[in-house]
């Protein structure tokens, strides 16, 4: 079955994600009428769109049958793909992080940092993360009774946490934030490097490539430093990580830092900003958590489901396969739509309602299987600590104008969440 051009163009349209309703309606339509079908937006190769929760899990659990690295991992036009392959000696990727790898490399590279990010090892960081969270709550109080929660708190707190864990000094945080926003906000004239709507494909790829180069220059210096002066941070693990007894390749090491330095805060920032937006719009949900802070873990899971900051990843079939009653051919490109899976009516009751006490809440916002988010425990922990500190002091919150979302179709969420609040 083929998806209409109109819907196909909508599901890759950065403006539809910024709109919110438009993208939700497109996916609701697909779940109902064509839950597993082929889309071919103008200028793109055809790809399957997986919109049902069960089918997303089915693909993710078979990571030998559905590869990450064989084609672009993010939906890309034919022209941009061609340009990237020309620049990268035939590879469809500008970077080679865990996301672009398959086994045996994926397992070997993931092992280098996985242990450090497990809950039992993160526990040692909780006191320091709480100190950081308290600092941000104090700063919010200093704003008086109004702030832009996205810009003043949600974008900055997870940035500070991941940069400490990674080992990037505080003075470089503004630069890391700007580079991340330029990368994920490439389609957004407010955020990208050119400061305008990028319509020319070549210009778009060049601008992403120049951001990647800046990141690489920065992390090259960090690698040299951590080889000479190892410390207790992720950068030291990456700089000194060995694969089959040999130091990690340069592109792989640089890409490892880049994914930690970008995915490590933008996602959590979007979730935190979107959570407060939802709480401000749903005072009954705010009151529930205020009265019973044991609901904070529920608030976190629901806000991750609600925002779903990673909008998709692509996979490529390594052999002919059957999925959800459809025949997928070897080499087919497949889009996993996490926001759609997280609004699947077959799994979530009233999926368009924000409920802090939703149980169970088996969202797919962190993915699933071998590539499941490496930072999921850190993300949950830092959000829990922030909400514990914030709910202890926040008595009331309401919107103070209309929030806005980023114009993007890969990693994105709120851009601005103006609020009025009372704190003690
Ligand atoms: C992978 C979401 C926070 C690092 C992923 C994937 C998703 C995701 C959907 C792909 C999973 C798949 O292919 O099955 C999120 C969300 C976050 C978050 C929603 C916050 C709410 C973080 C943080 C870090 C991080 C804090 C910091 C270390 C990574 C890495 C990968 C990844 C390195 C690649 C894993 C692999 O391919 O093996 N994340 N993420 N993420 N995430 Fe996160």
Coordinates of C-alpha atoms and ligand atoms in Angstrom, one line a residue:
X1 CA 0.0 0.0 0.0
X2 CA 1.2 3.5 -0.8
X3 CA 0.7 6.6 1.3
X4 CA -0.8 9.7 -0.4
X5 CA 1.7 12.3 -1.4
X6 CA 0.0 14.8 0.8
X7 CA 0.5 12.6 4.0
X8 CA 3.9 11.5 2.8
X9 CA 5.0 15.2 2.5
X10 CA 3.5 15.9 5.9
X11 CA 5.4 13.3 7.9
X12 CA 8.8 14.7 6.8
X13 CA 7.7 18.4 7.0
X14 CA 9.6 20.1 9.9
X15 CA 6.7 22.7 10.0
X16 CA 4.2 19.9 10.7
X17 CA 6.2 18.9 13.8
X18 CA 6.3 22.5 14.9
X19 CA 2.6 22.7 14.5
X20 CA 1.9 19.6 16.6
X21 CA -1.7 18.9 15.6
X22 CA -0.9 18.5 12.0
X23 CA 1.7 15.8 12.6
X24 CA -0.5 14.0 15.2
X25 CA -3.4 13.9 12.7
X26 CA -1.3 12.6 9.9
X27 CA 0.0 9.7 12.1
X28 CA -3.5 9.0 13.5
X29 CA -4.7 8.7 10.0
X30 CA -1.9 6.3 9.1
X31 CA -2.4 4.1 12.2
X32 CA -6.1 3.8 11.2
X33 CA -5.8 3.4 7.4
X34 CA -2.3 2.3 6.6
X35 CA -0.2 1.4 9.6
X36 CA 2.6 -0.1 7.6
X37 CA 2.8 1.4 4.1
X38 CA 5.3 3.0 1.7
X39 CA 5.7 6.8 1.6
X40 CA 7.6 8.7 -1.1
X41 CA 7.7 12.4 -0.3
X42 CA 8.8 14.7 -3.2
X43 CA 12.6 14.3 -3.6
X44 CA 12.9 11.2 -1.4
X45 CA 13.5 7.5 -2.1
X46 CA 10.5 5.5 -1.0
X47 CA 10.5 4.2 2.6
X48 CA 8.1 2.1 4.8
X49 CA 6.5 4.1 7.6
X50 CA 6.0 2.0 10.8
X51 CA 3.4 3.7 12.9
X52 CA 2.1 1.0 15.2
X53 CA 3.7 0.4 18.6
X54 CA 3.8 -3.4 18.1
X55 CA 5.5 -3.1 14.7
X56 CA 8.1 -0.6 16.0
X57 CA 9.1 -3.2 18.7
X58 CA 9.1 -6.0 16.2
X59 CA 11.7 -4.1 14.0
X60 CA 13.8 -3.0 16.9
X61 CA 14.1 -6.4 18.5
X62 CA 15.5 -7.8 15.2
X63 CA 18.7 -5.8 14.9
X64 CA 20.4 -8.3 12.5
X65 CA 17.4 -8.3 10.1
X66 CA 17.0 -4.5 10.3
X67 CA 20.3 -2.7 10.2
X68 CA 21.1 0.9 11.3
X69 CA 24.2 1.6 9.2
X70 CA 23.4 0.4 5.7
X71 CA 21.6 3.6 4.6
X72 CA 21.0 7.0 6.2
X73 CA 19.7 6.7 9.8
X74 CA 17.7 9.9 9.5
X75 CA 15.3 10.6 6.6
X76 CA 17.3 12.3 3.9
X77 CA 16.5 13.6 0.3
X78 CA 18.0 11.8 -2.6
X79 CA 20.1 14.9 -3.4
X80 CA 21.4 15.3 0.2
X81 CA 22.2 11.6 0.4
X82 CA 24.2 11.8 -2.8
X83 CA 26.1 14.8 -1.6
X84 CA 26.9 13.1 1.8
X85 CA 28.2 10.0 -0.1
X86 CA 30.4 12.1 -2.3
X87 CA 31.9 13.9 0.7
X88 CA 32.3 10.7 2.8
X89 CA 33.8 8.3 0.2
X90 CA 30.6 6.4 -0.4
X91 CA 29.3 6.3 3.2
X92 CA 25.8 7.6 3.7
X93 CA 26.8 9.0 7.1
X94 CA 28.6 12.3 8.1
X95 CA 29.4 10.7 11.5
X96 CA 29.9 7.1 12.8
X97 CA 28.4 6.9 16.3
X98 CA 26.6 3.9 17.9
X99 CA 23.5 5.0 15.9
X100 CA 25.2 4.3 12.6
X101 CA 26.8 0.9 13.7
X102 CA 25.7 -2.7 13.6
X103 CA 27.3 -5.7 15.1
X104 CA 30.0 -6.6 15.8
X105 CA 31.2 -3.0 16.1
X106 CA 28.0 -1.7 17.8
X107 CA 28.4 -4.1 20.7
X108 CA 32.1 -3.4 21.1
X109 CA 31.7 0.4 21.0
X110 CA 28.6 0.5 23.2
X111 CA 30.4 -1.5 25.9
X112 CA 33.0 1.3 26.4
X113 CA 30.5 3.7 28.1
X114 CA 27.5 1.5 28.9
X115 CA 28.6 0.5 32.4
X116 CA 29.2 4.1 33.5
X117 CA 25.6 5.0 32.5
X118 CA 23.9 2.2 34.5
X119 CA 21.7 3.2 37.5
X120 CA 24.1 1.6 40.1
X121 CA 27.0 3.7 38.8
X122 CA 25.0 6.9 38.3
X123 CA 23.9 6.8 42.0
X124 CA 27.3 8.3 42.9
X125 CA 26.4 11.4 40.8
X126 CA 23.0 12.1 42.4
X127 CA 24.1 14.5 45.1
X128 CA 26.0 16.6 42.6
X129 CA 23.1 16.6 40.1
X130 CA 20.8 17.7 43.0
X131 CA 23.1 20.6 43.7
X132 CA 23.0 21.6 40.0
X133 CA 19.1 21.3 40.0
X134 CA 18.8 23.4 43.2
X135 CA 20.9 26.1 41.5
X136 CA 18.5 26.2 38.6
X137 CA 15.5 26.3 40.8
X138 CA 17.0 29.2 42.7
X139 CA 17.7 31.0 39.4
X140 CA 14.1 30.4 38.4
X141 CA 12.9 32.0 41.7
X142 CA 15.2 35.0 40.9
X143 CA 13.1 35.6 37.8
X144 CA 10.3 36.7 40.0
X145 CA 6.9 35.4 38.8
X146 CA 7.6 35.0 35.0
X147 CA 10.1 33.2 32.8
X148 CA 10.5 31.3 29.7
X149 CA 10.9 27.9 31.2
X150 CA 12.4 26.4 28.0
X151 CA 15.1 29.0 27.6
X152 CA 15.8 29.8 31.3
X153 CA 15.7 26.3 32.8
X154 CA 15.0 23.4 30.6
X155 CA 17.6 24.1 27.9
X156 CA 20.4 24.8 30.5
X157 CA 20.0 22.2 33.3
X158 CA 20.4 19.0 31.2
X159 CA 23.2 20.7 29.3
X160 CA 25.1 21.4 32.5
X161 CA 24.6 17.8 33.7
X162 CA 25.8 16.1 30.5
X163 CA 28.7 18.4 30.2
X164 CA 29.9 17.5 33.7
X165 CA 29.4 13.8 33.1
X166 CA 31.2 14.1 29.7
X167 CA 34.0 16.4 31.2
X168 CA 33.4 19.6 29.2
X169 CA 34.1 22.8 31.3
X170 CA 31.2 25.1 32.2
X171 CA 32.7 28.0 30.2
X172 CA 32.2 26.0 27.0
X173 CA 28.5 25.2 27.6
X174 CA 27.1 28.1 25.5
X175 CA 29.2 26.9 22.6
X176 CA 28.0 23.3 23.0
X177 CA 24.3 24.5 23.2
X178 CA 24.7 26.6 20.1
X179 CA 26.3 23.8 18.1
X180 CA 23.6 21.3 19.2
X181 CA 20.8 23.8 18.2
X182 CA 22.5 24.4 14.9
X183 CA 22.7 20.7 14.2
X184 CA 19.2 19.6 15.3
X185 CA 17.6 23.0 14.3
X186 CA 19.1 23.0 10.8
X187 CA 15.7 23.5 9.3
X188 CA 14.8 26.3 11.7
X189 CA 15.9 29.8 10.6
X190 CA 15.9 30.9 14.3
X191 CA 18.4 28.2 15.2
X192 CA 20.5 27.2 12.2
X193 CA 23.9 28.5 11.2
X194 CA 22.7 30.5 8.2
X195 CA 20.0 32.4 10.1
X196 CA 17.5 31.8 7.2
X197 CA 15.2 29.1 5.8
X198 CA 17.5 26.6 4.0
X199 CA 15.9 25.5 0.8
X200 CA 19.1 24.6 -1.1
X201 CA 20.0 21.0 -0.3
X202 CA 23.8 21.5 -0.9
X203 CA 23.7 24.5 1.5
X204 CA 21.8 22.4 4.1
X205 CA 24.4 19.6 4.0
X206 CA 27.3 22.0 4.0
X207 CA 25.9 23.8 7.0
X208 CA 25.5 20.5 9.0
X209 CA 29.0 19.4 7.9
X210 CA 30.5 22.7 9.2
X211 CA 28.8 22.2 12.6
X212 CA 30.2 18.6 12.7
X213 CA 33.7 19.9 11.9
X214 CA 33.5 22.5 14.7
X215 CA 32.5 19.7 17.2
X216 CA 35.3 17.6 15.9
X217 CA 37.9 20.3 16.4
X218 CA 36.7 20.9 19.9
X219 CA 36.7 17.2 20.9
X220 CA 40.1 16.5 19.3
X221 CA 41.7 18.7 21.9
X222 CA 39.7 17.0 24.7
X223 CA 40.9 13.6 23.4
X224 CA 44.6 14.6 23.6
X225 CA 44.1 16.0 27.1
X226 CA 42.3 12.9 28.4
X227 CA 45.0 10.6 27.0
X228 CA 47.6 12.6 28.9
X229 CA 45.5 13.3 32.0
X230 CA 42.8 10.7 32.5
X231 CA 39.9 11.7 34.8
X232 CA 36.7 10.3 36.1
X233 CA 34.5 11.3 33.1
X234 CA 33.0 9.9 29.9
X235 CA 35.6 11.8 27.7
X236 CA 38.3 9.8 29.4
X237 CA 36.5 6.5 28.6
X238 CA 36.1 7.5 25.0
X239 CA 39.6 8.9 24.6
X240 CA 41.2 5.7 26.0
X241 CA 38.6 3.2 24.8
X242 CA 40.0 0.2 22.9
X243 CA 38.3 -2.0 20.3
X244 CA 39.9 -5.4 19.9
X245 CA 42.9 -4.1 21.8
X246 CA 43.4 -1.1 19.4
X247 CA 42.5 2.6 20.1
X248 CA 39.1 3.6 18.6
X249 CA 39.1 5.1 15.1
X250 CA 39.2 8.9 14.9
X251 CA 35.8 9.3 13.2
X252 CA 34.3 6.9 15.7
X253 CA 35.7 8.7 18.7
X254 CA 34.6 12.1 17.5
X255 CA 31.2 10.8 16.7
X256 CA 30.9 9.2 20.2
X257 CA 31.5 12.6 21.8
X258 CA 29.1 14.4 19.4
X259 CA 26.2 12.0 20.2
X260 CA 26.8 12.3 23.9
X261 CA 27.1 16.1 23.7
X262 CA 24.0 16.5 21.6
X263 CA 21.5 13.7 22.3
X264 CA 22.7 13.9 25.9
X265 CA 20.8 17.2 26.6
X266 CA 18.5 18.3 23.7
X267 CA 16.2 15.3 24.3
X268 CA 16.0 15.8 28.0
X269 CA 15.6 19.6 27.6
X270 CA 12.7 19.1 25.2
X271 CA 11.0 16.6 27.6
X272 CA 11.4 18.9 30.6
X273 CA 10.1 21.9 28.8
X274 CA 7.2 19.9 27.3
X275 CA 6.4 18.5 30.8
X276 CA 6.0 22.0 32.3
X277 CA 3.9 23.1 29.3
X278 CA 1.6 20.1 29.9
X279 CA 1.4 20.8 33.6
X280 CA 0.6 24.4 33.1
X281 CA -2.2 23.4 30.7
X282 CA -3.5 20.7 33.1
X283 CA -3.7 22.2 36.6
X284 CA -5.4 19.0 37.9
X285 CA -2.2 17.0 36.9
X286 CA 0.0 19.6 38.5
X287 CA -2.1 19.4 41.7
X288 CA -1.8 15.6 41.8
X289 CA 2.0 15.6 41.7
X290 CA 2.1 18.5 44.2
X291 CA -0.1 16.5 46.6
X292 CA 1.8 13.3 46.1
X293 CA 5.5 13.6 45.0
X294 CA 5.6 9.8 44.6
X295 CA 3.9 10.5 41.3
X296 CA 7.1 12.1 40.0
X297 CA 8.4 8.9 38.2
X298 CA 4.9 8.7 36.5
X299 CA 5.2 12.4 35.5
X300 CA 8.6 11.6 33.9
X301 CA 7.4 8.6 31.9
X302 CA 4.3 10.5 30.7
X303 CA 6.3 13.5 29.7
X304 CA 8.7 11.4 27.7
X305 CA 5.8 9.8 26.0
X306 CA 4.0 13.1 25.5
X307 CA 7.0 14.9 24.0
X308 CA 8.8 12.0 22.3
X309 CA 11.7 14.2 21.4
X310 CA 13.3 11.7 18.9
X311 CA 10.8 11.7 16.0
X312 CA 12.2 8.8 14.1
X313 CA 15.2 6.6 13.2
X314 CA 15.6 4.7 9.9
X315 CA 16.5 1.1 9.5
X316 CA 17.3 -1.0 6.4
X317 CA 16.2 -4.6 5.8
X318 CA 19.1 -6.9 5.3
X319 CA 16.9 -9.7 3.9
X320 CA 13.3 -10.1 2.6
X321 CA 11.0 -10.1 5.6
X322 CA 7.4 -10.0 6.7
X323 CA 6.2 -7.4 9.0
X324 CA 2.7 -6.5 10.1
X325 CA 1.3 -8.5 7.2
X326 CA 3.4 -6.7 4.6
X327 CA 6.3 -8.0 2.5
X328 CA 9.5 -6.0 3.0
X329 CA 12.3 -6.5 0.5
X330 CA 16.0 -6.7 1.2
X331 CA 17.4 -3.2 1.0
X332 CA 14.1 -1.4 1.8
X333 CA 14.4 1.7 4.0
X334 CA 12.1 1.9 7.1
X335 CA 11.1 4.8 9.2
X336 CA 10.3 4.0 12.9
X337 CA 7.8 6.7 14.0
X338 CA 8.2 7.0 17.8
X339 CA 5.6 9.7 18.3
X340 CA 3.1 7.6 16.4
X341 CA 3.9 4.5 18.5
X342 CA 3.4 6.6 21.6
X343 CA -0.1 7.7 20.5
X344 CA -1.1 4.2 19.5
X345 CA -4.8 3.8 20.6
X346 CA -4.2 0.0 20.8
X347 CA -1.7 0.5 23.6
X348 CA -2.6 3.8 25.3
X349 CA -6.0 4.7 26.6
X350 CA -6.8 8.3 25.6
X351 CA -3.4 8.7 24.1
X352 CA -4.0 12.4 23.5
X353 CA -4.5 13.0 27.3
X354 CA -1.6 13.9 29.6
X355 CA -1.9 11.7 32.7
X356 CA 0.8 11.6 35.3
X357 CA -0.6 8.4 36.8
X358 CA -0.8 6.5 33.5
X359 CA 0.1 2.8 34.3
X360 CA 1.4 0.9 32.5
X361 CA 3.2 3.4 30.3
X362 CA 5.3 1.3 27.9
X363 CA 6.3 4.1 25.6
X364 CA 8.9 3.6 22.9
X365 CA 10.5 7.1 23.2
X366 CA 13.8 5.6 24.2
X367 CA 13.6 3.0 21.4
X368 CA 14.1 -0.7 22.1
X369 CA 16.4 -3.6 21.6
X370 CA 20.2 -3.4 21.0
X371 CA 20.1 0.4 20.3
X372 CA 17.9 1.4 23.2
X373 CA 18.9 4.8 24.5
X374 CA 22.2 4.6 26.2
X375 CA 21.4 7.6 28.4
X376 CA 17.9 6.6 29.5
X377 CA 18.9 6.1 33.2
X378 CA 20.7 9.4 33.3
X379 CA 17.8 11.2 31.7
X380 CA 15.3 9.8 34.1
X381 CA 17.5 10.5 37.1
X382 CA 18.2 14.1 36.3
X383 CA 14.6 14.8 35.5
X384 CA 13.5 13.1 38.8
X385 CA 15.9 15.3 40.8
X386 CA 14.8 18.5 39.1
X387 CA 11.1 17.7 39.6
X388 CA 11.7 16.8 43.3
X389 CA 13.5 20.1 43.8
X390 CA 11.0 22.2 41.8
X391 CA 7.8 20.7 43.2
X392 CA 9.1 21.4 46.7
X393 CA 8.9 25.1 46.0
X394 CA 6.6 25.6 43.1
X395 CA 3.0 26.4 44.2
X396 CA 1.3 27.5 40.9
X397 CA 2.1 27.6 37.2
X398 CA 0.2 28.8 34.2
X399 CA 1.0 29.7 30.6
X400 CA 2.0 33.3 29.9
X401 CA 1.5 33.4 26.2
X402 CA 1.6 30.7 23.5
X403 CA 4.5 28.2 23.6
X404 CA 6.3 27.4 20.4
X405 CA 8.0 24.3 19.0
X406 CA 11.2 23.9 16.9
X407 CA 10.9 23.5 13.2
X408 CA 12.6 20.1 12.7
X409 CA 11.7 16.5 11.9
X410 CA 14.4 14.5 13.8
X411 CA 15.2 15.6 17.3
X412 CA 13.0 18.4 18.5
X413 CA 10.5 19.8 21.0
X414 CA 9.4 23.1 22.5
X415 CA 11.4 26.2 21.6
X416 CA 9.7 28.6 24.1
X417 CA 7.4 28.0 27.1
X418 CA 6.5 31.3 28.7
X419 CA 5.0 30.9 32.2
X420 CA 3.8 32.8 35.2
X421 CA 4.4 31.1 38.5
X422 CA 4.4 31.3 42.3
X423 CA 7.3 29.9 44.3
X424 CA 8.2 29.9 47.9
Ligands
LIG1 C1 19.8 6.5 21.4 C2 15.9 8.9 22.9 C3 18.5 11.0 26.4 C4 22.5 9.1 24.5 C5 18.5 6.9 21.5 C6 17.4 6.5 20.7 C7 16.3 7.1 21.1 C8 16.7 8.0 22.2 C9 14.9 7.0 20.6 C10 17.4 5.4 19.6 C11 17.0 4.1 20.2 C12 16.9 3.0 19.2 O1 17.4 3.1 18.0 O2 16.2 2.0 19.5 C13 16.2 9.6 24.0 C14 15.3 10.4 24.8 C15 16.1 11.0 25.8 C16 17.4 10.6 25.6 C17 13.8 10.4 24.6 C18 15.6 11.9 27.0 C19 14.4 12.0 27.4 C20 19.8 10.6 26.2 C21 20.9 11.0 27.1 C22 22.0 10.5 26.5 C23 21.6 9.8 25.3 C24 20.8 11.9 28.4 C25 23.4 10.7 27.1 C26 24.3 9.9 27.3 C27 22.1 8.2 23.5 C28 23.0 7.4 22.7 C29 22.2 6.6 21.8 C30 20.8 7.0 22.1 C31 24.5 7.4 22.8 C32 22.7 5.6 20.8 C33 22.5 4.2 21.3 C34 22.8 3.1 20.3 O3 22.6 3.3 19.1 O4 23.3 2.1 20.8 N1 18.1 7.8 22.5 N2 17.5 9.8 24.5 N3 20.3 9.9 25.2 N4 20.8 7.9 23.1 FE1 19.2 8.8 23.9

